[in-house]
Coordinates of C-alpha atoms and ligand atoms in Angstrom, one line a residue:
M25 CA 68.8 -77.1 59.4
S26 CA 65.8 -74.8 58.9
D27 CA 62.8 -73.4 60.8
R28 CA 60.9 -76.5 59.7
D29 CA 63.3 -78.8 61.4
I30 CA 61.9 -80.9 64.2
Y31 CA 64.2 -82.0 67.0
V32 CA 63.8 -85.0 69.3
T33 CA 63.2 -82.4 72.1
R34 CA 63.0 -78.7 72.6
P35 CA 63.4 -77.2 76.1
F36 CA 60.5 -75.4 77.7
L37 CA 61.2 -72.0 79.1
P38 CA 58.9 -69.8 81.2
P39 CA 58.1 -66.3 79.8
L40 CA 61.1 -64.1 80.2
E41 CA 59.0 -61.5 82.1
E42 CA 58.5 -64.0 84.9
L43 CA 62.2 -64.3 85.5
M44 CA 63.1 -60.6 85.3
P45 CA 62.3 -59.8 89.0
D46 CA 64.5 -62.7 90.0
L47 CA 67.4 -61.5 87.8
E48 CA 67.0 -58.0 89.4
R49 CA 67.2 -59.6 92.8
I50 CA 70.3 -61.5 91.9
W51 CA 71.9 -58.4 90.4
T52 CA 71.1 -56.4 93.6
R53 CA 72.1 -59.0 96.1
R54 CA 75.3 -60.1 94.4
D55 CA 75.0 -63.5 96.0
L56 CA 75.6 -65.5 92.8
T57 CA 76.4 -69.0 94.2
N58 CA 77.5 -71.1 97.2
G59 CA 74.1 -71.9 98.6
A60 CA 72.4 -68.5 98.5
A61 CA 68.7 -67.6 98.8
F62 CA 67.3 -69.0 95.5
H63 CA 69.4 -72.2 96.0
R64 CA 68.0 -72.8 99.4
E65 CA 64.4 -72.0 98.4
F66 CA 64.6 -74.2 95.3
E67 CA 65.9 -77.2 97.4
R68 CA 62.9 -76.9 99.7
A69 CA 60.4 -76.4 96.9
L70 CA 61.8 -79.4 95.0
A71 CA 61.7 -81.7 98.0
S72 CA 58.1 -80.7 98.6
Y73 CA 57.1 -81.1 94.9
L74 CA 58.8 -84.5 94.7
G75 CA 57.5 -85.6 98.1
V76 CA 61.1 -86.6 99.2
P77 CA 62.9 -85.8 102.4
F78 CA 66.1 -84.1 101.2
V79 CA 67.3 -82.6 97.9
S80 CA 70.9 -81.3 97.2
L81 CA 71.2 -79.3 94.0
F82 CA 74.0 -79.8 91.6
A83 CA 75.5 -78.1 88.5
N84 CA 74.5 -81.2 86.5
A85 CA 73.6 -84.9 87.0
T86 CA 76.9 -86.3 86.0
I87 CA 78.7 -84.5 88.9
A88 CA 75.8 -85.6 91.1
L89 CA 76.3 -89.3 90.2
I90 CA 80.0 -89.0 90.8
T91 CA 79.4 -87.3 94.2
A92 CA 76.7 -89.9 95.2
L93 CA 79.2 -92.7 94.8
Q94 CA 81.7 -90.7 96.9
C95 CA 79.1 -90.0 99.6
L96 CA 78.4 -93.7 100.2
R97 CA 82.1 -94.6 99.8
I98 CA 81.3 -97.0 97.1
S99 CA 84.3 -99.0 95.8
G100 CA 85.2 -102.3 94.1
E101 CA 82.5 -103.4 91.7
V102 CA 79.0 -101.9 91.0
I103 CA 76.3 -103.7 89.0
T104 CA 74.8 -101.5 86.4
T105 CA 73.1 -101.4 83.0
P106 CA 74.6 -101.1 79.5
Y107 CA 71.3 -99.5 78.3
S108 CA 71.8 -95.9 79.4
F109 CA 73.5 -92.6 78.6
V110 CA 77.3 -93.0 79.1
A111 CA 77.3 -90.7 82.2
T112 CA 75.9 -93.6 84.2
A113 CA 78.9 -95.9 83.8
H114 CA 81.4 -93.0 83.5
S115 CA 80.5 -91.9 87.0
L116 CA 81.8 -95.3 88.2
L117 CA 85.1 -95.0 86.2
W118 CA 85.6 -91.5 87.6
N119 CA 85.6 -93.1 91.1
G120 CA 87.9 -96.0 90.1
I121 CA 85.0 -98.4 90.4
E122 CA 84.6 -101.4 88.1
P123 CA 81.2 -101.4 86.3
V124 CA 79.7 -104.8 85.9
F125 CA 77.0 -104.9 83.2
V126 CA 74.0 -107.1 83.5
D127 CA 71.2 -107.5 80.9
I128 CA 67.9 -105.5 81.1
D129 CA 64.3 -106.5 81.4
P130 CA 62.4 -106.2 78.1
V131 CA 59.5 -104.2 79.7
S132 CA 61.2 -101.8 82.1
L133 CA 64.4 -101.6 80.0
S134 CA 66.2 -101.3 83.3
I135 CA 68.4 -103.9 85.0
D136 CA 66.7 -107.4 85.1
P137 CA 66.8 -108.3 88.8
A138 CA 67.0 -112.0 87.8
R139 CA 70.5 -111.3 86.5
I140 CA 71.9 -109.5 89.5
E141 CA 72.7 -112.3 91.9
A142 CA 74.9 -114.2 89.4
A143 CA 76.9 -111.0 88.9
I144 CA 77.6 -110.4 92.6
T145 CA 81.2 -111.1 93.8
P146 CA 83.0 -110.3 97.1
R147 CA 84.0 -107.0 95.6
T148 CA 80.4 -105.9 94.8
T149 CA 79.3 -102.9 96.9
A150 CA 76.3 -101.4 95.1
I151 CA 73.7 -101.6 92.4
M152 CA 73.2 -98.6 90.1
P153 CA 70.0 -99.1 88.0
V154 CA 68.5 -96.4 85.7
H155 CA 64.8 -95.5 85.5
V156 CA 65.0 -95.5 81.7
Y157 CA 62.7 -93.0 79.9
G158 CA 61.1 -92.3 83.3
R159 CA 59.8 -96.0 83.6
P160 CA 60.4 -97.6 87.0
A161 CA 63.1 -100.2 87.5
D162 CA 61.9 -103.1 89.5
V163 CA 62.6 -101.3 92.8
E164 CA 61.2 -103.9 95.1
A165 CA 63.1 -106.9 93.7
I166 CA 66.3 -104.8 93.5
Q167 CA 65.9 -103.7 97.1
R168 CA 65.4 -107.3 98.3
I169 CA 68.7 -108.3 96.7
A170 CA 70.5 -105.3 98.0
D171 CA 69.2 -106.1 101.6
T172 CA 70.1 -109.8 101.3
Y173 CA 73.7 -109.1 100.1
G174 CA 74.3 -105.8 102.1
L175 CA 74.6 -103.7 98.9
R176 CA 73.7 -100.0 98.5
T177 CA 71.3 -98.8 95.8
I178 CA 72.0 -95.6 93.8
Y179 CA 69.3 -94.9 91.2
D180 CA 70.1 -92.9 88.1
A181 CA 66.7 -91.1 87.9
A182 CA 67.9 -88.6 85.3
H183 CA 64.8 -89.2 83.2
G184 CA 62.4 -89.5 86.2
F185 CA 61.2 -86.0 86.9
G186 CA 57.4 -86.1 87.4
A187 CA 57.1 -89.8 86.9
R188 CA 55.6 -91.8 89.7
Y189 CA 55.4 -95.5 90.7
R190 CA 52.9 -96.6 93.3
G191 CA 52.0 -93.0 93.9
Q192 CA 55.6 -92.0 94.7
S193 CA 58.2 -90.0 92.8
L194 CA 60.8 -92.2 91.1
A195 CA 63.3 -90.2 93.1
A196 CA 61.9 -91.7 96.3
F197 CA 63.6 -95.1 95.8
G198 CA 67.0 -96.4 96.7
D199 CA 69.6 -95.1 99.2
L200 CA 70.2 -92.1 96.8
A201 CA 68.6 -91.0 93.6
I202 CA 70.0 -88.7 91.0
M203 CA 68.0 -86.4 88.8
S204 CA 69.0 -84.3 85.7
F205 CA 67.7 -80.9 84.8
H206 CA 69.6 -80.7 81.5
A207 CA 68.0 -78.7 78.7
T208 CA 66.8 -81.9 77.1
K209 CA 64.9 -83.1 80.1
V210 CA 61.3 -82.8 81.2
F211 CA 62.3 -80.2 83.7
N212 CA 65.3 -78.0 82.9
T213 CA 67.5 -75.3 84.6
F214 CA 69.7 -75.1 81.4
E215 CA 72.1 -77.5 83.1
G216 CA 71.4 -78.9 86.5
G217 CA 70.9 -81.9 88.7
A218 CA 70.2 -83.1 92.2
I219 CA 70.7 -85.9 94.7
V220 CA 67.8 -87.0 96.7
S221 CA 68.8 -88.4 100.1
R222 CA 66.8 -89.9 103.0
D223 CA 68.3 -88.4 106.1
A224 CA 69.8 -85.1 107.3
Q225 CA 73.3 -86.5 107.9
T226 CA 73.6 -87.9 104.4
K227 CA 72.4 -84.6 102.9
Q228 CA 75.0 -82.8 105.1
R229 CA 77.8 -85.0 103.7
I230 CA 76.6 -84.5 100.1
D231 CA 76.5 -80.7 100.7
Y232 CA 80.1 -80.8 102.0
L233 CA 81.2 -82.9 99.0
K234 CA 79.7 -80.6 96.4
N235 CA 81.5 -77.6 98.0
F236 CA 85.1 -79.0 98.0
G237 CA 84.5 -80.8 101.3
F238 CA 84.2 -77.6 103.3
A239 CA 82.3 -78.1 106.6
D240 CA 83.0 -74.5 107.7
E241 CA 85.4 -71.7 106.7
V242 CA 88.5 -73.5 107.9
T243 CA 87.5 -77.2 108.0
V244 CA 87.7 -79.5 105.0
V245 CA 86.3 -83.0 105.8
A246 CA 86.5 -84.8 102.4
A247 CA 88.1 -84.5 99.0
G248 CA 85.0 -82.7 97.6
I249 CA 84.4 -81.2 94.2
N250 CA 82.8 -78.1 92.9
G251 CA 79.3 -79.3 92.0
K252 CA 77.2 -76.4 93.1
M253 CA 74.2 -75.1 91.3
N254 CA 74.3 -71.3 90.8
E255 CA 71.6 -68.7 91.7
F256 CA 70.5 -68.1 88.1
Q257 CA 69.8 -71.8 87.6
A258 CA 68.0 -72.0 91.0
A259 CA 65.8 -69.0 90.2
L260 CA 64.9 -70.5 86.8
G261 CA 64.1 -73.8 88.4
L262 CA 61.7 -72.2 90.8
R263 CA 59.9 -70.6 87.9
Q264 CA 59.9 -73.8 85.9
L265 CA 58.3 -75.7 88.8
A266 CA 55.1 -73.6 88.3
H267 CA 54.9 -74.9 84.7
V268 CA 56.1 -78.5 84.9
D269 CA 52.7 -80.2 85.5
D270 CA 51.3 -78.5 82.4
C271 CA 54.4 -79.5 80.4
I272 CA 54.0 -83.1 81.5
D273 CA 50.3 -83.1 80.6
R274 CA 51.2 -81.8 77.1
R275 CA 53.8 -84.6 76.7
R276 CA 51.3 -87.2 77.7
E277 CA 48.8 -85.9 75.2
I278 CA 51.5 -86.2 72.5
A279 CA 52.3 -89.7 73.5
V280 CA 48.6 -90.7 73.4
R281 CA 48.4 -89.3 69.8
Y282 CA 51.5 -91.3 68.7
D283 CA 50.0 -94.4 70.4
A284 CA 46.8 -94.0 68.4
A285 CA 48.7 -93.4 65.1
F286 CA 51.1 -96.3 65.5
G287 CA 48.8 -98.9 67.0
S288 CA 48.5 -101.0 63.9
I289 CA 51.7 -100.5 62.0
R290 CA 53.4 -103.9 61.3
G291 CA 56.8 -104.2 62.9
L292 CA 56.7 -101.0 64.9
E293 CA 56.6 -101.8 68.6
R294 CA 55.7 -99.3 71.3
L295 CA 56.5 -99.7 75.0
E296 CA 53.9 -101.5 77.1
A297 CA 52.2 -99.6 79.8
M298 CA 53.5 -100.6 83.3
D299 CA 51.3 -101.3 86.3
E300 CA 51.0 -98.5 88.9
H301 CA 53.2 -96.2 86.8
E302 CA 52.4 -92.6 86.0
P303 CA 54.6 -91.7 83.0
N304 CA 56.2 -88.3 82.5
G305 CA 56.3 -88.4 78.7
S306 CA 60.0 -87.7 78.7
Y307 CA 60.8 -89.8 75.6
Y308 CA 58.8 -91.5 72.9
P309 CA 60.8 -94.6 71.9
V310 CA 59.6 -97.0 69.2
F311 CA 61.3 -100.3 68.3
V312 CA 61.7 -101.1 64.7
R313 CA 61.4 -104.9 64.2
E314 CA 62.0 -107.0 61.1
A315 CA 58.4 -106.9 59.9
F316 CA 58.6 -103.1 59.6
R317 CA 58.8 -101.6 56.1
C318 CA 62.4 -100.7 56.5
S319 CA 65.3 -100.9 59.0
R320 CA 65.7 -98.7 62.0
D321 CA 68.6 -96.9 60.5
E322 CA 66.7 -96.4 57.3
L323 CA 63.8 -94.9 59.2
Y324 CA 66.3 -92.6 61.0
R325 CA 67.6 -91.4 57.6
Q326 CA 64.1 -90.9 56.2
L327 CA 63.2 -88.8 59.2
K328 CA 66.4 -86.8 58.9
S329 CA 65.9 -86.1 55.2
A330 CA 62.4 -84.8 56.1
G331 CA 64.1 -82.5 58.7
I332 CA 63.1 -84.6 61.7
Y333 CA 65.9 -85.4 64.1
G334 CA 65.0 -88.6 66.0
R335 CA 67.7 -90.0 68.3
R336 CA 68.8 -93.6 68.9
Y337 CA 68.8 -93.5 72.7
F338 CA 70.5 -95.8 73.7
Y339 CA 72.6 -96.9 70.8
P340 CA 75.4 -98.0 70.9
L341 CA 75.2 -99.8 74.3
I342 CA 77.6 -98.3 76.9
S343 CA 79.3 -101.7 77.0
D344 CA 80.3 -101.3 73.3
F345 CA 82.4 -98.1 73.8
P346 CA 86.2 -98.7 73.8
M347 CA 86.7 -97.9 77.5
Y348 CA 84.2 -100.6 78.5
R349 CA 84.1 -103.3 75.8
G350 CA 87.1 -105.3 77.1
R351 CA 85.3 -106.2 80.3
P352 CA 83.9 -109.8 80.6
S353 CA 80.5 -108.4 81.5
A354 CA 80.5 -106.3 78.3
A355 CA 80.5 -109.4 76.1
P356 CA 77.5 -109.3 73.7
A357 CA 76.5 -112.9 74.6
G358 CA 75.5 -111.8 78.1
L359 CA 73.4 -108.8 77.0
P360 CA 70.9 -110.0 74.3
V361 CA 67.9 -108.0 75.5
A362 CA 69.9 -104.7 75.8
R363 CA 71.4 -105.3 72.4
Q364 CA 68.1 -105.9 70.8
A365 CA 66.7 -102.7 72.3
A366 CA 69.8 -100.7 71.2
D367 CA 69.6 -102.0 67.7
S368 CA 66.0 -101.3 67.2
V369 CA 65.2 -98.2 69.1
I370 CA 64.5 -94.7 67.8
C371 CA 63.1 -91.9 70.0
L372 CA 60.7 -89.7 68.2
P373 CA 60.1 -85.9 68.9
I374 CA 58.2 -85.2 72.0
Y375 CA 58.1 -81.9 73.9
P376 CA 55.4 -79.5 75.2
E377 CA 55.5 -77.1 72.3
L378 CA 55.5 -79.7 69.5
S379 CA 52.5 -78.6 67.4
P380 CA 49.9 -81.0 66.1
D381 CA 51.0 -80.2 62.5
D382 CA 54.6 -81.1 63.3
Q383 CA 53.6 -84.2 65.1
Q384 CA 51.5 -85.2 62.1
R385 CA 54.6 -84.7 59.9
V386 CA 56.5 -87.2 62.1
I387 CA 53.7 -89.7 61.9
D388 CA 53.4 -89.4 58.1
V389 CA 57.1 -90.1 57.6
V390 CA 57.0 -93.1 60.0
R391 CA 54.1 -94.5 58.1
G392 CA 56.1 -94.1 54.9
G393 CA 53.7 -91.5 53.5
Ligands
T4K406 N1 72.0 -90.4 83.3 C1 71.2 -90.5 82.3 C2 70.4 -91.8 82.2 C3 71.1 -89.6 81.3 O1 70.3 -89.7 80.2 C4 71.9 -88.4 81.4 C5 71.9 -87.4 80.4 C6 72.8 -88.3 82.5 C7 72.8 -89.3 83.5 C8 73.6 -87.1 82.7 O2 72.8 -85.9 83.0 P1 73.5 -84.4 82.8 O3 74.9 -84.5 83.4 O4 73.5 -84.1 81.3 O5 72.6 -83.6 83.6 C9 71.7 -85.5 75.7 C10 72.0 -84.7 77.0 O6 73.2 -83.9 76.8 C11 72.1 -85.5 78.2 O7 71.8 -84.7 79.3 C12 71.1 -86.6 78.2 N2 71.2 -87.5 79.3 C13 71.2 -87.5 76.9 C14 70.2 -88.6 76.9 O8 70.9 -86.6 75.8 P2 72.8 -85.5 73.4 O9 74.2 -85.4 73.0 O10 71.9 -86.4 72.7 O11 72.1 -84.0 73.3 P3 72.1 -83.0 72.1 O12 72.8 -81.8 72.5 O13 72.4 -83.6 70.8 O14 70.5 -82.6 72.2 C15 69.5 -83.4 71.6 C16 68.5 -82.5 70.9 O15 67.9 -81.6 71.9 C17 69.1 -81.5 69.9 O16 69.1 -82.1 68.7 C18 68.2 -80.3 69.9 C19 67.7 -80.3 71.3 N3 68.3 -79.3 72.2 C20 69.4 -79.6 72.9 C21 70.0 -78.7 73.7 C22 71.2 -79.0 74.5 C23 67.7 -78.1 72.2 O17 66.7 -77.8 71.6 N4 68.3 -77.1 73.0 C24 69.4 -77.4 73.8 O18 69.9 -76.5 74.5 O19 72.8 -85.7 74.9

C-alpha cells in the first residue's frame, strides 16, 4: 500500500474546525449518549432531510436490521435476496428466522417480485429486499404481494442515502427501512445507522428496543439491546448533512465520466438507468462478460497490481456461505441471475475526493492500457 493506492471508496469528512465547537459542547455537557441533545437534533434533521416521518438512530445498520425484525415481531420465514452484504441475512439468523432466498431482477439487482409468490409458505411473515447500490427495488410490486398475503416489508436501504425514486427517498418505502452510515457509505458517522418508521408508536417501540427495552427508569417492556448512537457520531452526522448534497453531486459526476469512458468497451456492461430514479453514486459496478479482454478476476488482479483496490460486491452470494448453503432456497439452480451478477461484478473506485487523474488511472487499467 502506498500514497498512490486508490481504494473502492474513501470516507468524506467535514473540516475538523467545523466539528470543534461541537466537541467542546460535548466535553462541557458530559452527556455522551442515551439520547442526548445532538442525538435528538440529528434525528429531527435527518427526518426532514429524507422527507420521512420518523428516524431512530443506531450504532450501526446491522443492529438496526436485527432490531427492526424484533420491532415487528417477525418470525418463521422471511423472503430475501442472496445478492447483498451478509448483514442482511445475518440479521434474520440472529432472530432465529429462516432466510428464504429468491432470485434477483437483472436491472434493479434486487428481489425479482415474480419469484416471491412461489416462495411463500404458511410460515412466511415478511419480505426483506435490498435497494442494491442505491437503486430502487420494485417497491410497488413487492407491496402488492405483501398486502395480498398479509406480509410485512422491511427494506435494507443501507446503500440508499440520498437516492430517490418517484421523488421520494428510498427510505420512504416499506413498513420499516434501514440505513447505514458506515465509513464506506455515501453519508457516514464513522459507524452508524437508522431505522425509518411510519408512526409514532412504532418509533417509540424501536427506541425502547435500542435501549435495552427501557420505557422508563424502572420499566423494561422488551428484551432490548444496546443499539444507541452516541453524541460524537450524532454531532458528526449533523455536520455531514451540510455537505452530503455536494458529495452526491461529485459522485454523480464521477459516474458520468466512467459512463463516457466505458460506453464502447466490448464485454464491459454498465447498469442501465432506471425510470424515475435519482441515483446517489454510492457504487460504480461494472459487469465483465465473456467478450471482455480478460476475466473479471483477472481485471481485479490487474487493478490491484496497479494499486487500485476494486471490490467484488457482492461475491460470493450470501447463499454460498457455509451457514446458508445447505438451505433448499440456496441451491444455485434457483438463483441464476444473482449468480451471474456475483460472478461478473466489480465495483470501481468512486468517492467525492477521487481526483480526475486517479479516475483516469482506473479507466486506463480497465481499458488494458
Ligand atoms: N446491508 C447492506 C446491504 C450493506 O451493504 C451493509 C454494509 C449492511 C447492511 C450493514 O451496515 P453496517 O452494519 O456496516 O452499518 C464494507 C462495510 O464494512 C459494510 O458497512 C458495507 N455494507 C459493505 C458493503 O462494505 P468491507 O469489508 O468491504 O469494508 P472494508 O473495511 O474492506 O472497506 C472497503 C474500503 O473502504 C477499504 O479498502 C478502504 C475504504 N475504507 C474503509 C474504511 C472502513 C476507508 O477508506 N476508511 C475506512 O474507515 O465491508
